[in-house]
Amino acid sequence: MAIKRLLTEFGMGSSLRRQDYTEAASRAVKDALWHNSINLAELFGKDKSEMIITVEVAVQQPEQIDTAVIAAIFPYGQVTVVPVKGGLDVPRNDGGNPTVMSNVAISVALDVEVAA
């Protein structure tokens, strides 16, 4: 058996006024997930808890991400959240907090048999 990435989903989220990096990331994850219903684990005769889920979260201040909040969005699977520098902080003309934009890439892998 070998760990194989089988799926990658992408999403974008924002925090308009509070400069909340975790909220922007949370919205990006939901953007990626809430448009799909994928029965990937079942297709391979696996339990959903066996899915290996890696969530790369890109924001301008990755140290501000609460990874536990992001991981808790997923109802099953073995979730790892990896904050990285990216996304975008859009300055406001009124001098207030910037609008925070986050991008996420969610990869789902399973331990599957490799075809010869």
JSON list of C-alpha atoms in Angstrom, two decimals:
[
{"chain": "A", "resi": 1, "resn": "MET", "atom": "CA", "xyz": [0.00, 0.00, 0.00]},
{"chain": "A", "resi": 2, "resn": "ALA", "atom": "CA", "xyz": [1.10, 3.59, -0.60]},
{"chain": "A", "resi": 3, "resn": "ILE", "atom": "CA", "xyz": [-0.19, 7.04, 0.31]},
{"chain": "A", "resi": 4, "resn": "LYS", "atom": "CA", "xyz": [-1.61, 8.59, -2.89]},
{"chain": "A", "resi": 5, "resn": "ARG", "atom": "CA", "xyz": [-3.11, 12.05, -3.29]},
{"chain": "A", "resi": 6, "resn": "LEU", "atom": "CA", "xyz": [-6.41, 11.56, -5.07]},
{"chain": "A", "resi": 7, "resn": "LEU", "atom": "CA", "xyz": [-8.07, 14.95, -4.90]},
{"chain": "A", "resi": 8, "resn": "THR", "atom": "CA", "xyz": [-7.24, 18.65, -4.57]},
{"chain": "A", "resi": 9, "resn": "GLU", "atom": "CA", "xyz": [-9.86, 21.33, -3.93]},
{"chain": "A", "resi": 10, "resn": "PHE", "atom": "CA", "xyz": [-9.31, 25.10, -3.96]},
{"chain": "A", "resi": 11, "resn": "GLY", "atom": "CA", "xyz": [-11.11, 27.91, -2.17]},
{"chain": "A", "resi": 12, "resn": "MET", "atom": "CA", "xyz": [-10.99, 31.62, -1.42]},
{"chain": "A", "resi": 13, "resn": "GLY", "atom": "CA", "xyz": [-12.32, 33.52, 1.59]},
{"chain": "A", "resi": 14, "resn": "SER", "atom": "CA", "xyz": [-12.10, 36.97, 3.10]},
{"chain": "A", "resi": 15, "resn": "SER", "atom": "CA", "xyz": [-12.39, 39.03, 6.25]},
{"chain": "A", "resi": 16, "resn": "LEU", "atom": "CA", "xyz": [-13.71, 42.37, 5.12]},
{"chain": "A", "resi": 17, "resn": "ARG", "atom": "CA", "xyz": [-13.08, 44.64, 8.11]},
{"chain": "A", "resi": 18, "resn": "ARG", "atom": "CA", "xyz": [-11.75, 42.75, 11.16]},
{"chain": "A", "resi": 19, "resn": "GLN", "atom": "CA", "xyz": [-8.40, 41.61, 9.70]},
{"chain": "A", "resi": 20, "resn": "ASP", "atom": "CA", "xyz": [-9.23, 38.11, 10.98]},
{"chain": "A", "resi": 21, "resn": "TYR", "atom": "CA", "xyz": [-6.90, 35.71, 9.20]},
{"chain": "A", "resi": 22, "resn": "THR", "atom": "CA", "xyz": [-8.50, 32.62, 10.73]},
{"chain": "A", "resi": 23, "resn": "GLU", "atom": "CA", "xyz": [-11.98, 33.71, 9.63]},
{"chain": "A", "resi": 24, "resn": "ALA", "atom": "CA", "xyz": [-10.78, 34.40, 6.09]},
{"chain": "A", "resi": 25, "resn": "ALA", "atom": "CA", "xyz": [-9.13, 30.95, 6.01]},
{"chain": "A", "resi": 26, "resn": "SER", "atom": "CA", "xyz": [-12.23, 29.31, 7.46]},
{"chain": "A", "resi": 27, "resn": "ARG", "atom": "CA", "xyz": [-14.37, 30.86, 4.75]},
{"chain": "A", "resi": 28, "resn": "ALA", "atom": "CA", "xyz": [-11.90, 29.69, 2.09]},
{"chain": "A", "resi": 29, "resn": "VAL", "atom": "CA", "xyz": [-12.06, 26.10, 3.39]},
{"chain": "A", "resi": 30, "resn": "LYS", "atom": "CA", "xyz": [-15.86, 26.21, 3.39]},
{"chain": "A", "resi": 31, "resn": "ASP", "atom": "CA", "xyz": [-15.81, 27.65, -0.14]},
{"chain": "A", "resi": 32, "resn": "ALA", "atom": "CA", "xyz": [-13.80, 24.63, -1.27]},
{"chain": "A", "resi": 33, "resn": "LEU", "atom": "CA", "xyz": [-15.83, 22.04, 0.62]},
{"chain": "A", "resi": 34, "resn": "TRP", "atom": "CA", "xyz": [-19.43, 23.15, 0.51]},
{"chain": "A", "resi": 35, "resn": "HIS", "atom": "CA", "xyz": [-19.72, 22.81, -3.26]},
{"chain": "A", "resi": 36, "resn": "ASN", "atom": "CA", "xyz": [-18.85, 19.11, -3.30]},
{"chain": "A", "resi": 37, "resn": "SER", "atom": "CA", "xyz": [-20.04, 15.77, -2.09]},
{"chain": "A", "resi": 38, "resn": "ILE", "atom": "CA", "xyz": [-17.24, 13.35, -2.84]},
{"chain": "A", "resi": 39, "resn": "ASN", "atom": "CA", "xyz": [-17.46, 9.73, -1.76]},
{"chain": "A", "resi": 40, "resn": "LEU", "atom": "CA", "xyz": [-13.75, 9.17, -2.27]},
{"chain": "A", "resi": 41, "resn": "ALA", "atom": "CA", "xyz": [-13.08, 6.90, 0.71]},
{"chain": "A", "resi": 42, "resn": "GLU", "atom": "CA", "xyz": [-16.00, 4.63, -0.11]},
{"chain": "A", "resi": 43, "resn": "LEU", "atom": "CA", "xyz": [-14.82, 4.25, -3.71]},
{"chain": "A", "resi": 44, "resn": "PHE", "atom": "CA", "xyz": [-11.67, 2.57, -2.36]},
{"chain": "A", "resi": 45, "resn": "GLY", "atom": "CA", "xyz": [-13.43, 0.55, 0.33]},
{"chain": "A", "resi": 46, "resn": "LYS", "atom": "CA", "xyz": [-12.03, 2.79, 3.07]},
{"chain": "A", "resi": 47, "resn": "ASP", "atom": "CA", "xyz": [-13.58, 4.52, 6.04]},
{"chain": "A", "resi": 48, "resn": "LYS", "atom": "CA", "xyz": [-13.79, 8.34, 5.91]},
{"chain": "A", "resi": 49, "resn": "SER", "atom": "CA", "xyz": [-11.61, 8.49, 9.02]},
{"chain": "A", "resi": 50, "resn": "GLU", "atom": "CA", "xyz": [-8.73, 7.07, 6.94]},
{"chain": "A", "resi": 51, "resn": "MET", "atom": "CA", "xyz": [-8.61, 10.09, 4.65]},
{"chain": "A", "resi": 52, "resn": "ILE", "atom": "CA", "xyz": [-5.37, 12.06, 4.99]},
{"chain": "A", "resi": 53, "resn": "ILE", "atom": "CA", "xyz": [-6.31, 15.71, 4.54]},
{"chain": "A", "resi": 54, "resn": "THR", "atom": "CA", "xyz": [-3.70, 18.44, 4.11]},
{"chain": "A", "resi": 55, "resn": "VAL", "atom": "CA", "xyz": [-4.96, 22.03, 4.15]},
{"chain": "A", "resi": 56, "resn": "GLU", "atom": "CA", "xyz": [-2.51, 24.65, 2.88]},
{"chain": "A", "resi": 57, "resn": "VAL", "atom": "CA", "xyz": [-3.72, 28.09, 3.98]},
{"chain": "A", "resi": 58, "resn": "ALA", "atom": "CA", "xyz": [-2.18, 31.16, 2.33]},
{"chain": "A", "resi": 59, "resn": "VAL", "atom": "CA", "xyz": [-2.50, 34.54, 4.07]},
{"chain": "A", "resi": 60, "resn": "GLN", "atom": "CA", "xyz": [-0.18, 37.51, 4.50]},
{"chain": "A", "resi": 61, "resn": "GLN", "atom": "CA", "xyz": [0.30, 36.74, 8.22]},
{"chain": "A", "resi": 62, "resn": "PRO", "atom": "CA", "xyz": [0.31, 32.93, 8.48]},
{"chain": "A", "resi": 63, "resn": "GLU", "atom": "CA", "xyz": [1.32, 33.04, 12.16]},
{"chain": "A", "resi": 64, "resn": "GLN", "atom": "CA", "xyz": [-2.14, 34.54, 12.86]},
{"chain": "A", "resi": 65, "resn": "ILE", "atom": "CA", "xyz": [-3.96, 31.37, 11.74]},
{"chain": "A", "resi": 66, "resn": "ASP", "atom": "CA", "xyz": [-5.53, 29.26, 14.50]},
{"chain": "A", "resi": 67, "resn": "THR", "atom": "CA", "xyz": [-4.92, 25.85, 12.94]},
{"chain": "A", "resi": 68, "resn": "ALA", "atom": "CA", "xyz": [-7.20, 24.07, 15.43]},
{"chain": "A", "resi": 69, "resn": "VAL", "atom": "CA", "xyz": [-10.18, 26.17, 14.25]},
{"chain": "A", "resi": 70, "resn": "ILE", "atom": "CA", "xyz": [-9.45, 25.28, 10.63]},
{"chain": "A", "resi": 71, "resn": "ALA", "atom": "CA", "xyz": [-8.99, 21.56, 11.37]},
{"chain": "A", "resi": 72, "resn": "ALA", "atom": "CA", "xyz": [-12.28, 21.47, 13.32]},
{"chain": "A", "resi": 73, "resn": "ILE", "atom": "CA", "xyz": [-14.22, 22.34, 10.13]},
{"chain": "A", "resi": 74, "resn": "PHE", "atom": "CA", "xyz": [-13.59, 18.81, 8.83]},
{"chain": "A", "resi": 75, "resn": "PRO", "atom": "CA", "xyz": [-16.04, 16.22, 10.20]},
{"chain": "A", "resi": 76, "resn": "TYR", "atom": "CA", "xyz": [-13.67, 13.29, 9.59]},
{"chain": "A", "resi": 77, "resn": "GLY", "atom": "CA", "xyz": [-10.21, 12.42, 8.35]},
{"chain": "A", "resi": 78, "resn": "GLN", "atom": "CA", "xyz": [-6.70, 13.02, 9.62]},
{"chain": "A", "resi": 79, "resn": "VAL", "atom": "CA", "xyz": [-6.31, 16.77, 9.12]},
{"chain": "A", "resi": 80, "resn": "THR", "atom": "CA", "xyz": [-3.06, 18.73, 8.95]},
{"chain": "A", "resi": 81, "resn": "VAL", "atom": "CA", "xyz": [-3.23, 22.51, 8.52]},
{"chain": "A", "resi": 82, "resn": "VAL", "atom": "CA", "xyz": [-0.17, 24.21, 6.99]},
{"chain": "A", "resi": 83, "resn": "PRO", "atom": "CA", "xyz": [-0.23, 28.03, 7.10]},
{"chain": "A", "resi": 84, "resn": "VAL", "atom": "CA", "xyz": [1.95, 29.68, 4.43]},
{"chain": "A", "resi": 85, "resn": "LYS", "atom": "CA", "xyz": [2.62, 33.24, 3.30]},
{"chain": "A", "resi": 86, "resn": "GLY", "atom": "CA", "xyz": [0.33, 34.25, 0.47]},
{"chain": "A", "resi": 87, "resn": "GLY", "atom": "CA", "xyz": [-3.16, 35.56, 0.03]},
{"chain": "A", "resi": 88, "resn": "LEU", "atom": "CA", "xyz": [-3.62, 39.30, -0.04]},
{"chain": "A", "resi": 89, "resn": "ASP", "atom": "CA", "xyz": [-4.17, 42.20, 2.36]},
{"chain": "A", "resi": 90, "resn": "VAL", "atom": "CA", "xyz": [-6.08, 44.92, 0.53]},
{"chain": "A", "resi": 91, "resn": "PRO", "atom": "CA", "xyz": [-5.56, 48.37, 2.12]},
{"chain": "A", "resi": 92, "resn": "ARG", "atom": "CA", "xyz": [-8.61, 50.49, 2.85]},
{"chain": "A", "resi": 93, "resn": "ASN", "atom": "CA", "xyz": [-8.85, 54.12, 1.77]},
{"chain": "A", "resi": 94, "resn": "ASP", "atom": "CA", "xyz": [-10.32, 55.10, 5.13]},
{"chain": "A", "resi": 95, "resn": "GLY", "atom": "CA", "xyz": [-7.24, 53.86, 7.02]},
{"chain": "A", "resi": 96, "resn": "GLY", "atom": "CA", "xyz": [-9.11, 50.97, 8.66]},
{"chain": "A", "resi": 97, "resn": "ASN", "atom": "CA", "xyz": [-7.97, 47.37, 8.82]},
{"chain": "A", "resi": 98, "resn": "PRO", "atom": "CA", "xyz": [-7.18, 45.88, 5.42]},
{"chain": "A", "resi": 99, "resn": "THR", "atom": "CA", "xyz": [-9.49, 43.38, 3.79]},
{"chain": "A", "resi": 100, "resn": "VAL", "atom": "CA", "xyz": [-7.85, 39.98, 4.21]},
{"chain": "A", "resi": 101, "resn": "MET", "atom": "CA", "xyz": [-8.05, 37.43, 1.41]},
{"chain": "A", "resi": 102, "resn": "SER", "atom": "CA", "xyz": [-7.08, 33.81, 1.96]},
{"chain": "A", "resi": 103, "resn": "ASN", "atom": "CA", "xyz": [-6.52, 31.00, -0.53]},
{"chain": "A", "resi": 104, "resn": "VAL", "atom": "CA", "xyz": [-6.58, 27.34, 0.42]},
{"chain": "A", "resi": 105, "resn": "ALA", "atom": "CA", "xyz": [-5.63, 24.09, -1.28]},
{"chain": "A", "resi": 106, "resn": "ILE", "atom": "CA", "xyz": [-7.13, 20.98, 0.29]},
{"chain": "A", "resi": 107, "resn": "SER", "atom": "CA", "xyz": [-5.48, 17.70, -0.68]},
{"chain": "A", "resi": 108, "resn": "VAL", "atom": "CA", "xyz": [-7.05, 14.36, 0.13]},
{"chain": "A", "resi": 109, "resn": "ALA", "atom": "CA", "xyz": [-4.97, 11.20, 0.13]},
{"chain": "A", "resi": 110, "resn": "LEU", "atom": "CA", "xyz": [-5.56, 7.55, 1.00]},
{"chain": "A", "resi": 111, "resn": "ASP", "atom": "CA", "xyz": [-3.36, 4.57, 1.63]},
{"chain": "A", "resi": 112, "resn": "VAL", "atom": "CA", "xyz": [-4.21, 2.57, -1.49]},
{"chain": "A", "resi": 113, "resn": "GLU", "atom": "CA", "xyz": [-2.81, -0.34, -3.39]},
{"chain": "A", "resi": 114, "resn": "VAL", "atom": "CA", "xyz": [-0.65, 0.70, -6.31]},
{"chain": "A", "resi": 115, "resn": "ALA", "atom": "CA", "xyz": [-1.49, -0.92, -9.65]},
{"chain": "A", "resi": 116, "resn": "ALA", "atom": "CA", "xyz": [1.38, -2.81, -11.22]}
]
